[in-house]
Coordinates of C-alpha atoms in Angstrom, one line a residue:
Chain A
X4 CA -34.1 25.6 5.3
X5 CA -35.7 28.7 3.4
X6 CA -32.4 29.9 3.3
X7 CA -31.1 26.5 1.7
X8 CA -33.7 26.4 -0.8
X9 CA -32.9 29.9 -2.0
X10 CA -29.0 29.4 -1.9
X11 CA -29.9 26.7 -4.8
X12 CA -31.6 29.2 -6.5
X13 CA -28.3 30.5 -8.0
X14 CA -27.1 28.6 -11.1
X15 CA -23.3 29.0 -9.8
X16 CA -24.4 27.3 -6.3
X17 CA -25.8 24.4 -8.1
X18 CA -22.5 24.0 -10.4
X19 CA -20.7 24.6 -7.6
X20 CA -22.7 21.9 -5.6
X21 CA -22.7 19.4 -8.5
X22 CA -18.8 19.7 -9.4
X23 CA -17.7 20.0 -5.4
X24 CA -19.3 16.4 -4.4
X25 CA -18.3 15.1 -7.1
X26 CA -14.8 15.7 -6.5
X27 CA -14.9 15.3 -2.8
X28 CA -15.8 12.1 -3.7
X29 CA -13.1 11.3 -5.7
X30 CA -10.8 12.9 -3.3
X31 CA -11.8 10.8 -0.3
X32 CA -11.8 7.8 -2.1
X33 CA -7.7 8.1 -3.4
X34 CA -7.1 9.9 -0.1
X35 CA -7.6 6.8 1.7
X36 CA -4.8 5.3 -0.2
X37 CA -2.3 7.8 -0.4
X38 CA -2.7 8.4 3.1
X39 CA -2.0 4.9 3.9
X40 CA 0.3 5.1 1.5
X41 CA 2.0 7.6 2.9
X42 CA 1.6 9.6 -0.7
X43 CA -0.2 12.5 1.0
X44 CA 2.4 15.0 -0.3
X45 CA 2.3 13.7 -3.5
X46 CA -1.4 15.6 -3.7
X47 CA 0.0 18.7 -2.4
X48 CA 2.8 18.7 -5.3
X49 CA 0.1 18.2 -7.8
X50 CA -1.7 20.9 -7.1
X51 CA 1.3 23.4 -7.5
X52 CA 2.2 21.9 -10.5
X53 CA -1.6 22.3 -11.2
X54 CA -1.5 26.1 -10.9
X55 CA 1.7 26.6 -12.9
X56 CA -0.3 24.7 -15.6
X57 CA -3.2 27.1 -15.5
X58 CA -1.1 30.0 -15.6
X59 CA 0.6 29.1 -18.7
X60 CA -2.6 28.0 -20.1
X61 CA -4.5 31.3 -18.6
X62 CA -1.0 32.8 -20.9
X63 CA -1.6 30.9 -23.7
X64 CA -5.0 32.1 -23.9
X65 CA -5.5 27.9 -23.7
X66 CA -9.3 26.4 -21.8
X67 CA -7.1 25.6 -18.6
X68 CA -8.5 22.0 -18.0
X69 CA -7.1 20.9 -21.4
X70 CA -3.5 21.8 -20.5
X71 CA -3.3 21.3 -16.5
X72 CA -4.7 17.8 -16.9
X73 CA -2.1 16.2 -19.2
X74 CA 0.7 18.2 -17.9
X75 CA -0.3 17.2 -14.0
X76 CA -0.7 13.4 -14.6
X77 CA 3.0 13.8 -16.4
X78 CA 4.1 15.2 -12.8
X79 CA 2.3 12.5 -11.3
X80 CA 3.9 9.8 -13.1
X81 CA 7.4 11.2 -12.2
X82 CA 6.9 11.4 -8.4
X83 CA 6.0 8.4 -8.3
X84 CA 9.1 7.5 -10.6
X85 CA 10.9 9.1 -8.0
X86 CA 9.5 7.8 -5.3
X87 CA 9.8 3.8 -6.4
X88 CA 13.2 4.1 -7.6
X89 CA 14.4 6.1 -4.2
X90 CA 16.7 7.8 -6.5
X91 CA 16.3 11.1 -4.8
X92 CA 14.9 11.9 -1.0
X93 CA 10.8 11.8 -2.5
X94 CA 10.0 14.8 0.2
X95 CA 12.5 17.1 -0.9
X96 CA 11.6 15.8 -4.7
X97 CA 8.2 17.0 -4.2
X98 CA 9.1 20.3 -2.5
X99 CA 11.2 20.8 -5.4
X100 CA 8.7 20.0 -7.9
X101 CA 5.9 22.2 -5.9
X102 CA 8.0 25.4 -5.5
X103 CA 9.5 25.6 -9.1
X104 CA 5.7 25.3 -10.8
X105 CA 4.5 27.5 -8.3
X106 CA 7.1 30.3 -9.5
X107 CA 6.8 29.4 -13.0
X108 CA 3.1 30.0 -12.9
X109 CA 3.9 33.4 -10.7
X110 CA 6.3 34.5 -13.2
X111 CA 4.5 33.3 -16.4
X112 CA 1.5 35.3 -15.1
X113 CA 3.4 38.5 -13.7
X114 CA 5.0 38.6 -17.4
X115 CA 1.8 38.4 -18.9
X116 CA -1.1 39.8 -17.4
X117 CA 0.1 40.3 -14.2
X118 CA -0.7 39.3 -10.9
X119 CA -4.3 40.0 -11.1
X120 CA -7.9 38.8 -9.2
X121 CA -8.0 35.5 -11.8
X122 CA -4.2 34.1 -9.6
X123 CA -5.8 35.0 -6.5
X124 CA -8.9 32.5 -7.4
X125 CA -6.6 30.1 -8.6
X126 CA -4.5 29.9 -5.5
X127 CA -7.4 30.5 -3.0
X128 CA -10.7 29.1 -5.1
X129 CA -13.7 30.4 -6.6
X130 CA -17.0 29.4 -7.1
X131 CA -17.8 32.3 -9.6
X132 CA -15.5 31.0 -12.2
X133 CA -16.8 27.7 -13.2
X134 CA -18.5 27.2 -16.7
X135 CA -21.2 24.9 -18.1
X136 CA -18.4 23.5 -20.2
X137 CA -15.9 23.3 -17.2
X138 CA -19.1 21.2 -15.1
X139 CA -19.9 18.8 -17.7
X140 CA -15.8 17.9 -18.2
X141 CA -15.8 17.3 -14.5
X142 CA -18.9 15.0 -13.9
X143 CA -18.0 12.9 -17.2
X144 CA -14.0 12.4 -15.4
X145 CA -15.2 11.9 -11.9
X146 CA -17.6 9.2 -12.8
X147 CA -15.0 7.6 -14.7
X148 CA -12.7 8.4 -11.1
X149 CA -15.5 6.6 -9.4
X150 CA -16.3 3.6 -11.7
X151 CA -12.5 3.0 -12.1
X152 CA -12.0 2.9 -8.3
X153 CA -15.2 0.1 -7.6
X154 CA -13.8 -1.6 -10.3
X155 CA -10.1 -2.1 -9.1
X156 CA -11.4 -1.7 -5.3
X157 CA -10.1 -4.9 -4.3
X158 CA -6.7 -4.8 -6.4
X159 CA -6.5 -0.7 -4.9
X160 CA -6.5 -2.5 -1.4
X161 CA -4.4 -4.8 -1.8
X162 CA -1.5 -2.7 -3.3
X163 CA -2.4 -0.2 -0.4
X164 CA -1.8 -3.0 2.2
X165 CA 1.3 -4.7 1.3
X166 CA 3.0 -3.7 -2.2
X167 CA 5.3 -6.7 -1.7
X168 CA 2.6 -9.8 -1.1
X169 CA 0.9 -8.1 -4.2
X170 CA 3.1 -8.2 -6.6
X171 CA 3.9 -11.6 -5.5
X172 CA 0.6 -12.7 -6.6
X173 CA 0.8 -11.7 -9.9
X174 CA -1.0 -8.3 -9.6
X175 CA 0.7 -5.4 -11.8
X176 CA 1.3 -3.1 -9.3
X177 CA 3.1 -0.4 -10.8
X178 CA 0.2 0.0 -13.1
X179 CA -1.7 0.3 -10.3
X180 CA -0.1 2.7 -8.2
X181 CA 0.1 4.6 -12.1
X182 CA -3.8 4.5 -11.6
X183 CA -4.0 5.5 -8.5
X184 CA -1.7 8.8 -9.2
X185 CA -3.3 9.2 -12.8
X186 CA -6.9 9.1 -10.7
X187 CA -5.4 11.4 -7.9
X188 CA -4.7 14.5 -10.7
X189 CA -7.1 14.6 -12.6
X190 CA -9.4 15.1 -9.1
X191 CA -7.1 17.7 -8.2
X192 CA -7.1 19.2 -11.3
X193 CA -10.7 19.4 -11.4
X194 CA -11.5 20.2 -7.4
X195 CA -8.4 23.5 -7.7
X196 CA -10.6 25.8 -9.2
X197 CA -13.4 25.4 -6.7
X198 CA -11.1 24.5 -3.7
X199 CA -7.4 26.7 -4.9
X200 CA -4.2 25.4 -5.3
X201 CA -3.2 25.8 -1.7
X202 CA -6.1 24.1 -0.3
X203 CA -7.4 21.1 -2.1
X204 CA -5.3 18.4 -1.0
X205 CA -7.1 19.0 2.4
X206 CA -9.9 17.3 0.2
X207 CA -7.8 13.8 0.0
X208 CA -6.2 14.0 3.4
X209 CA -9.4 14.8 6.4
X210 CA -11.6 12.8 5.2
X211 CA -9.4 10.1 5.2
X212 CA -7.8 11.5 8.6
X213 CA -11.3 11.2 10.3
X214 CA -12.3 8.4 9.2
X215 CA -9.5 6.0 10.3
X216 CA -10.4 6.9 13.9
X217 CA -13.9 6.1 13.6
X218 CA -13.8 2.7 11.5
X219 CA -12.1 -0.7 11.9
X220 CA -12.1 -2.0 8.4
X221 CA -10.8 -0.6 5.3
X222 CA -14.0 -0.6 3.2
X223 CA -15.8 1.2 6.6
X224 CA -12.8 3.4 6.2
X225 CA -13.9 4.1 2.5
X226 CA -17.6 4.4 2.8
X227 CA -17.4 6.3 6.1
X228 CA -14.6 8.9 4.2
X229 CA -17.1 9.5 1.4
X230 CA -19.7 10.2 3.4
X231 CA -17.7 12.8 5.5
X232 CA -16.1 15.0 2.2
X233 CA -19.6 15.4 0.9
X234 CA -21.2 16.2 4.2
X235 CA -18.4 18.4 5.1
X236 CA -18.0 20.0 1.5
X237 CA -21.8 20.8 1.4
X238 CA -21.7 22.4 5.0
X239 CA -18.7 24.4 3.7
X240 CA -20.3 25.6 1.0
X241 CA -23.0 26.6 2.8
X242 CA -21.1 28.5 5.4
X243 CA -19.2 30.3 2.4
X244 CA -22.6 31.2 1.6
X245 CA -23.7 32.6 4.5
X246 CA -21.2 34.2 6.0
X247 CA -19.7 35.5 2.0
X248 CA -16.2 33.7 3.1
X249 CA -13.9 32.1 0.1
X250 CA -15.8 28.5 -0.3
X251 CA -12.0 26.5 0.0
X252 CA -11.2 28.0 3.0
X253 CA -14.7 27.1 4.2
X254 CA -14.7 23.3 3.5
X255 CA -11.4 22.9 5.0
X256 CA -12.1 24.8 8.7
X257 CA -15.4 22.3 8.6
X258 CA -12.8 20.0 8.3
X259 CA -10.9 20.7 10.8
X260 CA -13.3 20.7 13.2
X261 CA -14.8 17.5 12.6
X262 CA -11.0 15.7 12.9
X263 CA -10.6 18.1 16.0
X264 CA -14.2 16.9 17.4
X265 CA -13.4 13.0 16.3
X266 CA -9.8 13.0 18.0
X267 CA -11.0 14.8 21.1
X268 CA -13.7 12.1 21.4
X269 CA -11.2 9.4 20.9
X270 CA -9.5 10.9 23.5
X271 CA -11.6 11.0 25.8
X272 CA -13.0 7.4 25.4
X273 CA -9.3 5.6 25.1
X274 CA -8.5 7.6 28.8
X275 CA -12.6 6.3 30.1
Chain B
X3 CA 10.1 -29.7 -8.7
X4 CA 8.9 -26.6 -7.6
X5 CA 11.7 -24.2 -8.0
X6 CA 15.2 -24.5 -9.8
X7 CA 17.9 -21.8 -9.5
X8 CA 20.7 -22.2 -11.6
X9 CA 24.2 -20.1 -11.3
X10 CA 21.4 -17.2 -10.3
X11 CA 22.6 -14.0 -10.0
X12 CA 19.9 -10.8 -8.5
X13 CA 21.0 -7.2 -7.5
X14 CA 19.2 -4.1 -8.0
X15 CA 20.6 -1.0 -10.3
X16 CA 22.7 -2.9 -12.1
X17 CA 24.7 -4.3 -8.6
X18 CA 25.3 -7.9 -8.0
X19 CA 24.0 -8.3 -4.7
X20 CA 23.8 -12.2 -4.9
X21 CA 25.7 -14.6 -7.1
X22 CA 25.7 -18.0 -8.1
X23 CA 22.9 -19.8 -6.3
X24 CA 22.1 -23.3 -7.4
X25 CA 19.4 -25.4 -5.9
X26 CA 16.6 -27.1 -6.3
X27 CA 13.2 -26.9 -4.3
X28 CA 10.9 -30.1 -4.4
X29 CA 7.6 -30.8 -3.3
X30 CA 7.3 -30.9 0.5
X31 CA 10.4 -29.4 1.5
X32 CA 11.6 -27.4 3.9
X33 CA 14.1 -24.7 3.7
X34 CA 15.5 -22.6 5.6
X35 CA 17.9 -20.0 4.3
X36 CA 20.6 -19.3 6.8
X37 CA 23.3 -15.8 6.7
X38 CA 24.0 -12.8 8.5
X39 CA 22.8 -9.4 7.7
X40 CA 23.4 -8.1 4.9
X41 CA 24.1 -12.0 3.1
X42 CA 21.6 -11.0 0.7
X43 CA 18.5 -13.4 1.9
X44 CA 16.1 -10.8 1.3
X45 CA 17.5 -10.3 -1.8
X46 CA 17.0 -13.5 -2.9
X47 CA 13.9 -13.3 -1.7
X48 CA 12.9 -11.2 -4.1
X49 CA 14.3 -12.8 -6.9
X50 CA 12.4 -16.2 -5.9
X51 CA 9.3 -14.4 -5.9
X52 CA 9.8 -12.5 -9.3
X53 CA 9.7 -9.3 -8.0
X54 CA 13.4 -9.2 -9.3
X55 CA 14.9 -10.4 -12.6
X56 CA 17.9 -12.7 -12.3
X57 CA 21.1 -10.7 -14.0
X58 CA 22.5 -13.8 -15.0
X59 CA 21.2 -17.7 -14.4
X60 CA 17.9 -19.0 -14.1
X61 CA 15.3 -19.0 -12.2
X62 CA 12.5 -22.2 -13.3
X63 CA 9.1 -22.4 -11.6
X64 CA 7.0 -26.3 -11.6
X65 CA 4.1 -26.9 -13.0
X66 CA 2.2 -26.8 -9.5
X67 CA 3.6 -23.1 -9.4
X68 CA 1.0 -21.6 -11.8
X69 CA 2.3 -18.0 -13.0
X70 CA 3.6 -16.6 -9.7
X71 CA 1.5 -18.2 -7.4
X72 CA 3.7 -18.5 -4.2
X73 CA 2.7 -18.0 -0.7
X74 CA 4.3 -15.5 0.4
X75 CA 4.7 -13.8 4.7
X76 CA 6.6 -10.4 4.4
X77 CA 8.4 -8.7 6.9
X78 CA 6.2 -6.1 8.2
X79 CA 6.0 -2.9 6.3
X80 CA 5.4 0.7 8.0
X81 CA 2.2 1.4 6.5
X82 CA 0.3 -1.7 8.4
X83 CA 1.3 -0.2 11.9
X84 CA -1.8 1.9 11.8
X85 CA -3.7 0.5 8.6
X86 CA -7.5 0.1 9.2
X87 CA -8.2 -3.6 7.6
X88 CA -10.1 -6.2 9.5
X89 CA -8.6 -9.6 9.4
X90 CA -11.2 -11.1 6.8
X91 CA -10.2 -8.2 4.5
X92 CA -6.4 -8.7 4.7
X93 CA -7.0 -12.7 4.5
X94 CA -9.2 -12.6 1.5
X95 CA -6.8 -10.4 0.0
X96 CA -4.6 -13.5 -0.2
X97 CA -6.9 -15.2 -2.8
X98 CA -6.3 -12.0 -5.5
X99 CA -3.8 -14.3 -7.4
X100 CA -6.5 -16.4 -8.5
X101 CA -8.9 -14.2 -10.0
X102 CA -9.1 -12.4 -13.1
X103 CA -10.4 -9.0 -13.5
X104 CA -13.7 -9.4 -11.5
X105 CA -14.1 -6.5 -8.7
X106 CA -15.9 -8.6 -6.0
X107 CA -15.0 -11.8 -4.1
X108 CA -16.5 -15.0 -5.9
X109 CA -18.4 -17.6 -2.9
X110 CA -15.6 -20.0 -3.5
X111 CA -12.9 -17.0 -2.5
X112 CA -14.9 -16.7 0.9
X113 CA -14.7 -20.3 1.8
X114 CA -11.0 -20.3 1.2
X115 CA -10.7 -17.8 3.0
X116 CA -12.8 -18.9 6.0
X117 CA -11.0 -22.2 5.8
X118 CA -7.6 -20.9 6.6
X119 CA -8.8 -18.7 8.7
X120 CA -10.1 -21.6 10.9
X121 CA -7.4 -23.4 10.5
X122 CA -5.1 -20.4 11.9
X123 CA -7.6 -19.9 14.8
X124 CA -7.7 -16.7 14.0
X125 CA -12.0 -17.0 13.0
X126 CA -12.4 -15.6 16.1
X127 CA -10.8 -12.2 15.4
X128 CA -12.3 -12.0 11.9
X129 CA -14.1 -8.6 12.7
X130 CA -11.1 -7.4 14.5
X131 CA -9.0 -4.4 13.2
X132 CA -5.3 -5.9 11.9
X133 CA -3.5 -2.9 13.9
X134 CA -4.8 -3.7 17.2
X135 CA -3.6 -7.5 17.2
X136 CA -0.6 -9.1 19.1
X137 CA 2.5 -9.7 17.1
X138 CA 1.6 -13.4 17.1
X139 CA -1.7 -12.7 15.9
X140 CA -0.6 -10.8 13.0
X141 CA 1.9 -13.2 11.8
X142 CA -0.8 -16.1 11.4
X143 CA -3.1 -14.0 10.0
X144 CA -0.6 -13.1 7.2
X145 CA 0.0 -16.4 6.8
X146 CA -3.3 -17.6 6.4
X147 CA -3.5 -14.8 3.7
X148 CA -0.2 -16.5 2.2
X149 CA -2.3 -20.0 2.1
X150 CA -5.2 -18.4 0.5
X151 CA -2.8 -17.6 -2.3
X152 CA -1.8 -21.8 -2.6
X153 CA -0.6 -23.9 -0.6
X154 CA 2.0 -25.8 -2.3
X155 CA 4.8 -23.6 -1.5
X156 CA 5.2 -21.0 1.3
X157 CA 7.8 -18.2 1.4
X158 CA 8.6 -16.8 4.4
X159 CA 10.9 -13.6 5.4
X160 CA 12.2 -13.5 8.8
X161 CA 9.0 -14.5 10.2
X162 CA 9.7 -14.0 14.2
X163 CA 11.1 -10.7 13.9
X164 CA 10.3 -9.1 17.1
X165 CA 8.3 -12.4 18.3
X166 CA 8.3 -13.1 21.8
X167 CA 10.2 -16.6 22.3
X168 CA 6.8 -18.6 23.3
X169 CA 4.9 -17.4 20.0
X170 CA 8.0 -17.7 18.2
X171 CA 7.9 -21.7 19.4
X172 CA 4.2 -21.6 18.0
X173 CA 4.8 -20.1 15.1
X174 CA 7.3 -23.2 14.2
X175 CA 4.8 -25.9 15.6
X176 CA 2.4 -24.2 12.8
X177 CA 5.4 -24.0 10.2
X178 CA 6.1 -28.1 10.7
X179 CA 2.4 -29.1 10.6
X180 CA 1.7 -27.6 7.6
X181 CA 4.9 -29.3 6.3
X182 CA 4.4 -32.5 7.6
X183 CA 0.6 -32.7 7.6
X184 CA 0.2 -30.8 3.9
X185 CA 2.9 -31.1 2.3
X186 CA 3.4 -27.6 2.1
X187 CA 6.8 -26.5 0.7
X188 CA 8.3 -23.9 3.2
X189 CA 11.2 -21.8 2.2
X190 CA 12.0 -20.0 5.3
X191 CA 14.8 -16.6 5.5
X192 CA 15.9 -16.9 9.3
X193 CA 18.8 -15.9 11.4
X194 CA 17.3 -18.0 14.0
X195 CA 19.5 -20.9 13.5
X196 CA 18.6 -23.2 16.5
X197 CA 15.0 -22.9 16.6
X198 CA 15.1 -23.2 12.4
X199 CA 17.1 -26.2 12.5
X200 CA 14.8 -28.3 14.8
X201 CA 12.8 -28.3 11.9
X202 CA 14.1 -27.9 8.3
X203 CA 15.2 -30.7 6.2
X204 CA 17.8 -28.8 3.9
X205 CA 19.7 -25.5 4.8
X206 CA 20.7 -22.6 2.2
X207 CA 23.5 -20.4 3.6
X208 CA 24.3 -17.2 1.9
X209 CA 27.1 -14.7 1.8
X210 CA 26.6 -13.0 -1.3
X211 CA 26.9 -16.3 -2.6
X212 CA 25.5 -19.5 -2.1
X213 CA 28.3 -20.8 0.6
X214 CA 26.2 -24.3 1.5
X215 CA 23.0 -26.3 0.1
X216 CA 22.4 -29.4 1.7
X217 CA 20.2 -31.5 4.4
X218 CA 20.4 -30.2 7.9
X219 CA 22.6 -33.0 8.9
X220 CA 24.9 -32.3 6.2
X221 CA 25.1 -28.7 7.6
X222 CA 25.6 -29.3 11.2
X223 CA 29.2 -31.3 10.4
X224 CA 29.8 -29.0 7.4
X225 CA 32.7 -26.4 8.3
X226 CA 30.7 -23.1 7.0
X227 CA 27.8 -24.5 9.7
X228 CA 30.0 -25.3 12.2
X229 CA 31.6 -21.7 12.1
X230 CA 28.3 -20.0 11.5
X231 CA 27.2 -22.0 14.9
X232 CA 30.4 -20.9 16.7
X233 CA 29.2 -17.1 15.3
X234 CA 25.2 -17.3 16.3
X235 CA 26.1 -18.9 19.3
X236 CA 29.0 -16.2 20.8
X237 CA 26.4 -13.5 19.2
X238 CA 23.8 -14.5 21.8
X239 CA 25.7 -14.8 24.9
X240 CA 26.8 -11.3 24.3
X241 CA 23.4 -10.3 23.6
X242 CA 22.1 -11.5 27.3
X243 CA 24.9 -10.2 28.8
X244 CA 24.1 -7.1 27.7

């Protein structure tokens, strides 16, 4: 507890703390959907492109959330282009789109400044590199994450469900699947720096992952998933704390143990 | 009148998938849209429910069909195979069409809602998770999510796919009440020609184009029905046999 009380003595623990649930948040939320959805990859391909974008921003000598947001939600509107129209196989469209940002940034940065400590945080997270400026941008655009998604909650699930019987009855879907991707990068823009490139989409899919076993209904499904990124975020951070490991890595081996815990209990009670 | 194709044409990227279908759809009829695979019923589905512009023709909606207000049961998609949704939440998500831009259901959405759910006798299962019901179950749950949306006019895509033959019979008995006792317009895709025949009053048949639109008894001495009889029927034996 002492220990607790101290950790939150240091100003980058509480930004850290005050950005991270923020974005779990948001990331729990939209990873309910693309999970069911069966968008999950889309996140991962966002967050490639997301670190290409901060490279050439880091190059640029540009604040890196002012370039990686506008550039990712362009990426996100075209995999999901891609993936309505069917024009090409959406996996491989993603793999594609992940691997070329991914040496675009490497390249941009290796001709530059060179591969250097800043990549390394980008790829793998930091906590140490978050600003006052870089907090404030993220609570204001995860709030509006957060009000947009109660707002459209019932129009989200709806579209989630059954695209077909949706559109059917008038709702705009396309404009809301555009929401849901527009929603989707901008959290992963924002959770990267914290969580690194490689690891935040485990931020939309566990929570989402574990709570399916454990709940009947969607909006259980919801609540329960918010409840678990924040609990399991704040645990990770405090391990990262503890035991100095990389606060990304962290959150996503809590994770993993929760889903491993949850499906082993499911196990066990569906062979009782 | 509820819905009017004229010379309708519907395809997607710019191929012609279904052509010239003209027919009218009144109050309190029942159709059933007959065709092999591939005939392009879905198709014209799709284009009945707006999802897909006619390329050529039109497609004219009555005044009891507000906007795009049509009841519509879907063929399964993958993603409800292990979706978490209770049945109240996938039925209330039927009444959507009618609301504007509020986030929360009204009082009057509930009671719809609960009414077709009663009606369905599928109350029972309201707290139960959509994934873990019977075939059967799910179909009439869907379809009281259709009636939520109205219940003038029903459409319905293949809905016995994978149907045992005793729900299947129940899921008719339910189509023909609400027909007969409602008035609900039914416009039913089915390859099923026996069982749909017992109960629709006009029959569509497609093959890329609109071969045959006419009553049921019209269709039965018609030579398109008799030969899509002869088909169906030789199709089954060989299935059984098998």
């Amino acid at each position: 507890m002492e220990l607790i009380v101290r950790m939150f003595q240091y100003p980058f623990i509480q930004r850290a703390a005050i950005v991270g649930v923020l974005v779990s948040l948001c990331a729990a939320l939209l990873g309910v959907c693309l999970v069911l959805k069966r968008y999950s990859m889309i996140g991962d391909g966002l967050s490639h492109v997301s670190f290409g974008a901060l490279s050439i921003a880091m190059a640029l000598g540009i604040a890196p959330l002012y370039l990686s947001i506008p550039i990712v939600i362009i990426a996100a509107f075209f995999l999901l282009r891609i993936q309505e129209n069917g024009t090409m196989k959406s996996d491989s469209a993603i793999a594609v789109v992940s691997s070329s940002s991914l040496a675009i940034g490497i390249t941009v940065t290796a001709l530059t400044s060179g591969i250097n400590t800043d990549v390394s945080s980008y790829m793998f997270g930091s906590i140490l590199v978050m600003t006052d400026e870089d907090v404030v941008l993220s609570v204001l655009l995860s709030v509006i994450v957060l009000i947009l998604y109660v707002v459209c909650y019932q129009k989200i699930f709806a579209v989630t469900f059954d695209e077909n019987f949706a559109r059917a009855s008038g709702v705009r879907t396309r404009l809301y699947n555009l929401l849901i991707s527009i929603l989707t990068a901008v959290t992963i823009v924002l959770g990267m720096r914290m969580m690194g490139a490689m690891l935040i989409s485990s931020l939309i899919i566990f929570p989402a992952l574990i709570s399916m076993r454990l709940q009947k209904s969607f909006r259980g499904v919801v609540i329960c998933s918010a409840i678990v990124s924040v609990v399991t975020f704040l645990v990770g951070l405090t391990a990262s704390f503890l035991f100095s490991t990389p606060t990304g890595a962290s959150v996503v081996i809590v994770n993993l143990i929760v889903l491993l815990l949850v499906s082993l209990i499911q196990h066990l009670r569906q062979n009782a | 009148m509820l819905i009017e194709c004229k010379n309708a044409s519907f395809g997607y990227e710019n191929q012609i998938y279904v052509s010239h279908v003209n027919f009218t759809m009144n109050e309190g009829d029942y159709i059933c849209v007959l065709g092999e695979n591939g005939s392009g019923k879905s198709t014209l589905m799709k284009g009945l429910l707006g999802l897909i512009r006619p390329y050529e023709g039109t497609v004219a909606y009555g005044p009891s069909v507000t906007g795009q207000t049509i009841g519509y049961l879907p063929q399964k998609t993958v993603a409800q195979k292990d979706f978490p949704a209770t049945v109240r939440e996938v039925v209330l998500s039927g009444c959507l069409s009618r609301r504007g831009f509020l986030p929360f259901w009204s009082r009057e959405d509930k009671m719809r809602a609960d009414k077709q759910m009663e009606r369905l006798k599928v109350k029972n299962l309201e707290k139960e998770c959509f994934r873990d019901l019977s075939g059967g179950q799910q179909q009439r749950v869907l379809l009281a999510r259709a009636l939520c949306a109205t219940e003038h006019l029903l459409l319905l895509d293949e809905p016995t796919t994978g149907l045992d033959p005793s729900v299947t019979r129940e899921l008719y008995d339910l189509l023909r009440e609400l027909n007969r006792d409602d008035h609900t317009a039914i416009l039913m895709v089915s390859h099923d020609i026996e069982n749909a025949l017992c109960d629709a009053s006009q029959v569509l048949h497609m093959e890329k184009e609109m071969l045959f639109f006419g009553t049921t008894e019209e269709y039965r001495e018609s030579a398109v029905g008799k030969e899509f009889f002869r088909k169906s029927g030789a199709g089954r034996r060989e299935m059984t046999w098998n």
